[in-house]
């Protein structure tokens, strides 16, 4: 699946942004997806994940402020970011990994993500 992020920009501390990740080539409902971020000089951090069944998970650093969601009809992943802080400044990437099927039915997420977008910059000023 091909992924293209948008929605980044500059905002003051306490502000909000919504990132979008438009997918093409396959339907996002078949994928486990995530938002990662990486600030200069820092390791990449997995900020939020959403499984193919809609289950979500968040890094402690964004819990309560960020919301990951997916619109299967628009084939798009979102990240709503509220109460932004200067520490949230980073390049944000969406990622997708094709779900895998258990032998007896049901799905699980792969250990990693195979498809990545090009990233969108978020800058939060104090």
Coordinates of N, CA and C in Angstrom, one line a residue:
X1 N 0.8 -1.2 0.0 CA 0.0 0.0 0.0 C 0.9 1.2 0.0
X2 N 0.5 2.3 -0.8 CA 1.2 3.5 -0.8 C 0.6 4.5 0.2
X3 N 1.4 5.2 0.9 CA 0.9 6.1 1.9 C 1.4 7.5 1.7
X4 N 0.5 8.5 1.9 CA 0.9 9.9 1.7 C 0.4 10.7 2.9
X5 N 1.2 11.3 3.7 CA 0.8 12.1 4.8 C 0.6 13.5 4.4
X6 N -0.3 14.2 5.2 CA -0.5 15.6 5.0 C -1.0 16.2 6.3
X7 N -1.1 17.5 6.4 CA -1.7 18.1 7.6 C -0.7 18.7 8.6
X8 N 0.6 18.5 8.4 CA 1.6 19.0 9.3 C 1.7 20.5 9.1
X9 N 2.4 21.2 10.0 CA 2.5 22.6 10.0 C 3.1 23.1 11.3
X10 N 3.0 24.4 11.5 CA 3.5 25.1 12.7 C 2.4 25.6 13.5
X11 N 2.5 25.3 14.8 CA 1.4 25.7 15.7 C 2.0 26.1 17.0
X12 N 1.3 26.9 17.8 CA 1.8 27.3 19.1 C 1.4 26.3 20.1
X13 N 2.2 26.3 21.2 CA 1.9 25.3 22.3 C 0.5 25.4 22.8
X14 N -0.1 24.3 23.0 CA -1.5 24.2 23.3 C -2.5 24.1 22.2
X15 N -2.0 24.3 21.0 CA -2.8 24.2 19.8 C -3.1 22.8 19.3
X16 N -3.8 22.7 18.2 CA -4.1 21.3 17.7 C -3.8 21.2 16.2
X17 N -3.6 20.0 15.8 CA -3.4 19.7 14.3 C -4.0 18.3 14.1
X18 N -4.5 18.1 12.9 CA -4.9 16.8 12.5 C -4.1 16.3 11.3
X19 N -3.4 15.2 11.4 CA -2.6 14.7 10.3 C -3.5 13.6 9.6
X20 N -3.3 13.6 8.3 CA -4.0 12.6 7.5 C -3.0 11.7 6.8
X21 N -3.3 10.5 6.5 CA -2.5 9.6 5.7 C -3.4 8.9 4.7
X22 N -3.3 9.3 3.5 CA -4.1 8.7 2.4 C -3.4 7.5 1.9
X23 N -4.2 6.4 1.8 CA -3.6 5.2 1.3 C -4.2 4.9 -0.1
X24 N -3.4 4.2 -0.9 CA -3.8 3.8 -2.2 C -3.1 2.4 -2.5
X25 N -3.7 1.7 -3.4 CA -3.2 0.4 -3.8 C -3.8 -0.8 -3.0
X26 N -4.4 -0.5 -2.0 CA -5.1 -1.5 -1.2 C -6.0 -0.8 -0.1
X27 N -6.8 -1.6 0.6 CA -7.7 -1.0 1.5 C -7.1 -1.1 2.9
X28 N -7.2 0.1 3.6 CA -6.6 0.1 4.9 C -7.2 -0.8 6.0
X29 N -8.4 -1.3 5.7 CA -9.1 -2.2 6.7 C -8.3 -3.5 6.8
X30 N -7.5 -3.8 5.9 CA -6.7 -5.0 5.9 C -5.4 -4.9 6.6
X31 N -5.1 -3.7 7.1 CA -3.8 -3.3 7.7 C -3.9 -2.9 9.1
X32 N -2.8 -3.2 9.8 CA -2.5 -2.6 11.1 C -1.7 -1.4 10.8
X33 N -2.1 -0.3 11.4 CA -1.4 1.0 11.0 C -0.9 1.8 12.3
X34 N 0.0 2.7 12.0 CA 0.6 3.4 13.1 C 1.0 4.8 12.7
X35 N 1.2 5.6 13.7 CA 1.9 6.9 13.5 C 3.2 6.8 14.3
X36 N 4.3 7.1 13.6 CA 5.6 7.2 14.3 C 6.0 8.7 14.2
X37 N 7.0 9.1 15.0 CA 7.5 10.4 14.9 C 9.0 10.3 15.2
X38 N 9.7 11.3 14.6 CA 11.2 11.3 14.9 C 11.6 12.8 14.9
X39 N 12.2 13.2 16.0 CA 12.8 14.5 16.2 C 14.3 14.5 15.9
X40 N 14.8 15.6 15.4 CA 16.3 15.6 15.1 C 17.1 15.1 16.3
X41 N 18.0 14.2 16.1 CA 18.9 13.7 17.1 C 18.3 12.7 18.1
X42 N 17.0 12.4 17.8 CA 16.3 11.4 18.7 C 15.9 10.2 17.9
X43 N 15.7 9.1 18.7 CA 15.2 7.9 18.1 C 13.8 8.0 17.6
X44 N 13.4 7.2 16.6 CA 12.0 7.2 16.2 C 11.1 6.6 17.3
X45 N 10.0 7.2 17.5 CA 9.1 6.8 18.5 C 7.7 6.4 17.9
X46 N 7.2 5.3 18.3 CA 5.9 4.9 17.9 C 4.8 5.6 18.7
X47 N 4.1 6.6 18.1 CA 3.2 7.4 18.9 C 1.9 6.7 19.1
X48 N 1.3 6.1 18.1 CA 0.0 5.5 18.2 C -0.2 4.4 17.2
X49 N -1.0 3.4 17.6 CA -1.3 2.3 16.7 C -2.8 2.0 16.6
X50 N -3.2 1.5 15.5 CA -4.6 1.0 15.4 C -4.6 -0.3 14.6
X51 N -5.2 -1.3 15.2 CA -5.2 -2.6 14.6 C -6.4 -2.7 13.6
X52 N -6.4 -3.8 12.8 CA -7.4 -3.9 11.8 C -8.8 -4.0 12.4
X53 N -8.9 -4.4 13.7 CA -10.2 -4.4 14.4 C -10.5 -3.1 15.1
X54 N -9.7 -2.1 14.9 CA -9.9 -0.8 15.5 C -9.3 -0.6 16.9
X55 N -8.7 -1.6 17.5 CA -8.1 -1.4 18.8 C -6.9 -0.4 18.6
X56 N -6.8 0.4 19.6 CA -5.8 1.5 19.6 C -4.8 1.4 20.8
X57 N -3.6 1.9 20.6 CA -2.6 2.0 21.6 C -1.8 3.3 21.5
X58 N -1.4 3.8 22.6 CA -0.7 5.1 22.5 C 0.6 5.0 23.4
X59 N 1.6 5.8 23.0 CA 2.8 6.0 23.8 C 2.3 6.9 25.0
X60 N 3.0 6.7 26.1 CA 2.7 7.4 27.3 C 2.8 9.0 27.1
X61 N 3.7 9.3 26.2 CA 4.0 10.7 25.9 C 2.9 11.4 25.2
X62 N 2.0 10.7 24.6 CA 0.9 11.3 23.9 C -0.5 10.9 24.4
X63 N -0.5 10.0 25.3 CA -1.8 9.4 25.8 C -2.6 10.6 26.4
X64 N -3.9 10.6 26.0 CA -4.8 11.6 26.5 C -4.8 12.9 25.7
X65 N -3.9 13.0 24.7 CA -3.8 14.2 23.9 C -4.0 13.9 22.4
X66 N -3.5 12.7 22.0 CA -3.6 12.3 20.6 C -4.7 11.2 20.4
X67 N -5.3 11.2 19.3 CA -6.3 10.2 18.9 C -6.0 9.7 17.5
X68 N -5.8 8.4 17.4 CA -5.6 7.8 16.1 C -7.0 7.2 15.7
X69 N -7.3 7.3 14.4 CA -8.5 6.8 13.9 C -8.3 6.5 12.4
X70 N -9.3 5.8 11.9 CA -9.2 5.3 10.5 C -10.6 5.4 9.8
X71 N -10.7 5.9 8.6 CA -11.9 6.0 7.9 C -11.8 5.0 6.7
X72 N -12.4 3.9 6.8 CA -12.2 2.9 5.8 C -12.9 3.3 4.5
X73 N -13.9 4.1 4.5 CA -14.6 4.6 3.3 C -13.7 5.5 2.5
X74 N -12.9 6.3 3.2 CA -12.0 7.2 2.6 C -10.6 6.6 2.4
X75 N -10.4 5.4 3.0 CA -9.1 4.8 2.9 C -8.0 5.7 3.5
X76 N -8.3 6.3 4.6 CA -7.4 7.3 5.2 C -7.2 7.0 6.7
X77 N -6.0 7.2 7.2 CA -5.6 7.2 8.6 C -5.5 8.6 9.1
X78 N -5.9 8.8 10.4 CA -5.8 10.2 10.9 C -5.1 10.1 12.3
X79 N -4.5 11.3 12.6 CA -4.0 11.5 14.0 C -4.4 12.9 14.4
X80 N -5.4 12.9 15.3 CA -5.8 14.2 15.9 C -4.9 14.5 17.1
X81 N -4.2 15.7 17.1 CA -3.3 16.0 18.1 C -3.7 17.3 18.8
X82 N -4.0 17.2 20.1 CA -4.5 18.3 20.9 C -3.5 18.6 21.9
X83 N -3.6 19.8 22.5 CA -2.7 20.2 23.6 C -1.2 20.0 23.2
X84 N -0.9 20.4 22.1 CA 0.5 20.2 21.6 C 1.5 20.9 22.4
X85 N 2.7 20.3 22.5 CA 3.8 20.8 23.3 C 5.0 20.9 22.4
X86 N 6.0 21.8 22.8 CA 7.2 21.8 21.9 C 7.9 20.5 21.8
X87 N 7.8 19.6 22.8 CA 8.4 18.3 22.6 C 7.7 17.4 21.6
X88 N 6.6 17.8 21.1 CA 5.9 17.1 20.0 C 6.5 17.4 18.6
X89 N 7.4 18.4 18.6 CA 8.0 18.8 17.3 C 8.8 17.6 16.8
X90 N 8.4 17.2 15.5 CA 9.0 16.1 14.9 C 8.5 15.9 13.5
X91 N 9.1 15.0 12.7 CA 8.5 14.5 11.5 C 7.7 13.3 11.8
X92 N 6.4 13.4 11.3 CA 5.5 12.3 11.6 C 5.3 11.4 10.4
X93 N 5.4 10.1 10.6 CA 5.2 9.2 9.5 C 4.1 8.2 9.8
X94 N 3.3 7.9 8.8 CA 2.4 6.8 9.0 C 3.0 5.5 8.4
X95 N 2.5 4.4 8.9 CA 3.1 3.1 8.5 C 2.0 2.1 8.5
X96 N 2.1 1.1 7.7 CA 1.1 0.0 7.6 C 1.8 -1.3 7.5
X97 N 1.1 -2.3 8.1 CA 1.6 -3.7 8.0 C 0.4 -4.6 7.8
X98 N 0.4 -5.4 6.8 CA -0.7 -6.2 6.4 C -1.0 -7.2 7.5
X99 N -2.3 -7.3 8.0 CA -2.7 -8.2 9.0 C -2.4 -9.6 8.6
X100 N -2.2 -10.5 9.6 CA -2.0 -11.9 9.3 C -3.2 -12.7 9.9
X101 N -3.4 -13.8 9.4 CA -4.6 -14.6 9.8 C -4.1 -15.8 10.6
X102 N -4.8 -16.0 11.7 CA -4.6 -17.2 12.5 C -5.1 -18.4 11.8
X103 N -4.6 -19.6 12.0 CA -5.0 -20.8 11.3 C -6.5 -21.1 11.6
X104 N -6.9 -20.8 12.8 CA -8.3 -21.1 13.3 C -9.2 -19.9 13.1
X105 N -8.7 -18.9 12.5 CA -9.6 -17.7 12.2 C -9.1 -16.5 13.1
X106 N -9.5 -15.4 12.7 CA -9.1 -14.2 13.3 C -7.8 -13.6 12.8
X107 N -7.5 -12.4 13.2 CA -6.3 -11.8 12.6 C -5.4 -11.2 13.7
X108 N -4.2 -11.1 13.4 CA -3.2 -10.4 14.3 C -2.3 -9.5 13.5
X109 N -1.6 -8.6 14.2 CA -0.7 -7.7 13.5 C 0.7 -8.3 13.4
X110 N 1.3 -8.0 12.3 CA 2.7 -8.4 12.2 C 3.6 -7.7 13.1
X111 N 4.8 -8.2 13.3 CA 5.8 -7.5 14.3 C 6.3 -6.2 13.8
X112 N 6.2 -5.9 12.5 CA 6.7 -4.7 12.0 C 5.8 -4.1 10.9
X113 N 6.2 -2.9 10.4 CA 5.4 -2.3 9.4 C 6.2 -2.2 8.1
X114 N 5.6 -2.6 7.0 CA 6.4 -2.8 5.7 C 6.3 -1.5 4.9
X115 N 5.2 -0.8 5.0 CA 4.9 0.4 4.1 C 5.0 1.7 5.0
X116 N 5.6 2.7 4.4 CA 5.8 4.0 5.1 C 5.5 5.1 4.2
X117 N 5.0 6.2 4.8 CA 4.9 7.4 4.0 C 6.1 8.2 4.0
X118 N 6.1 9.4 3.4 CA 7.3 10.2 3.3 C 7.5 11.2 4.5
X119 N 6.5 11.3 5.3 CA 6.6 12.1 6.5 C 6.0 13.5 6.3
X120 N 5.5 14.1 7.4 CA 5.1 15.5 7.4 C 5.6 16.1 8.7
X121 N 6.0 17.4 8.6 CA 6.7 18.0 9.7 C 5.7 18.7 10.6
X122 N 5.8 18.6 11.9 CA 5.1 19.3 12.8 C 6.0 20.1 13.7
X123 N 5.8 21.3 13.8 CA 6.6 22.2 14.7 C 5.7 22.9 15.7
X124 N 6.0 22.8 16.9 CA 5.3 23.4 18.0 C 6.2 24.4 18.7
X125 N 5.7 25.7 18.7 CA 6.5 26.7 19.4 C 6.0 27.1 20.7
X126 N 6.8 27.5 21.6 CA 6.4 27.8 23.0 C 5.9 29.3 23.1

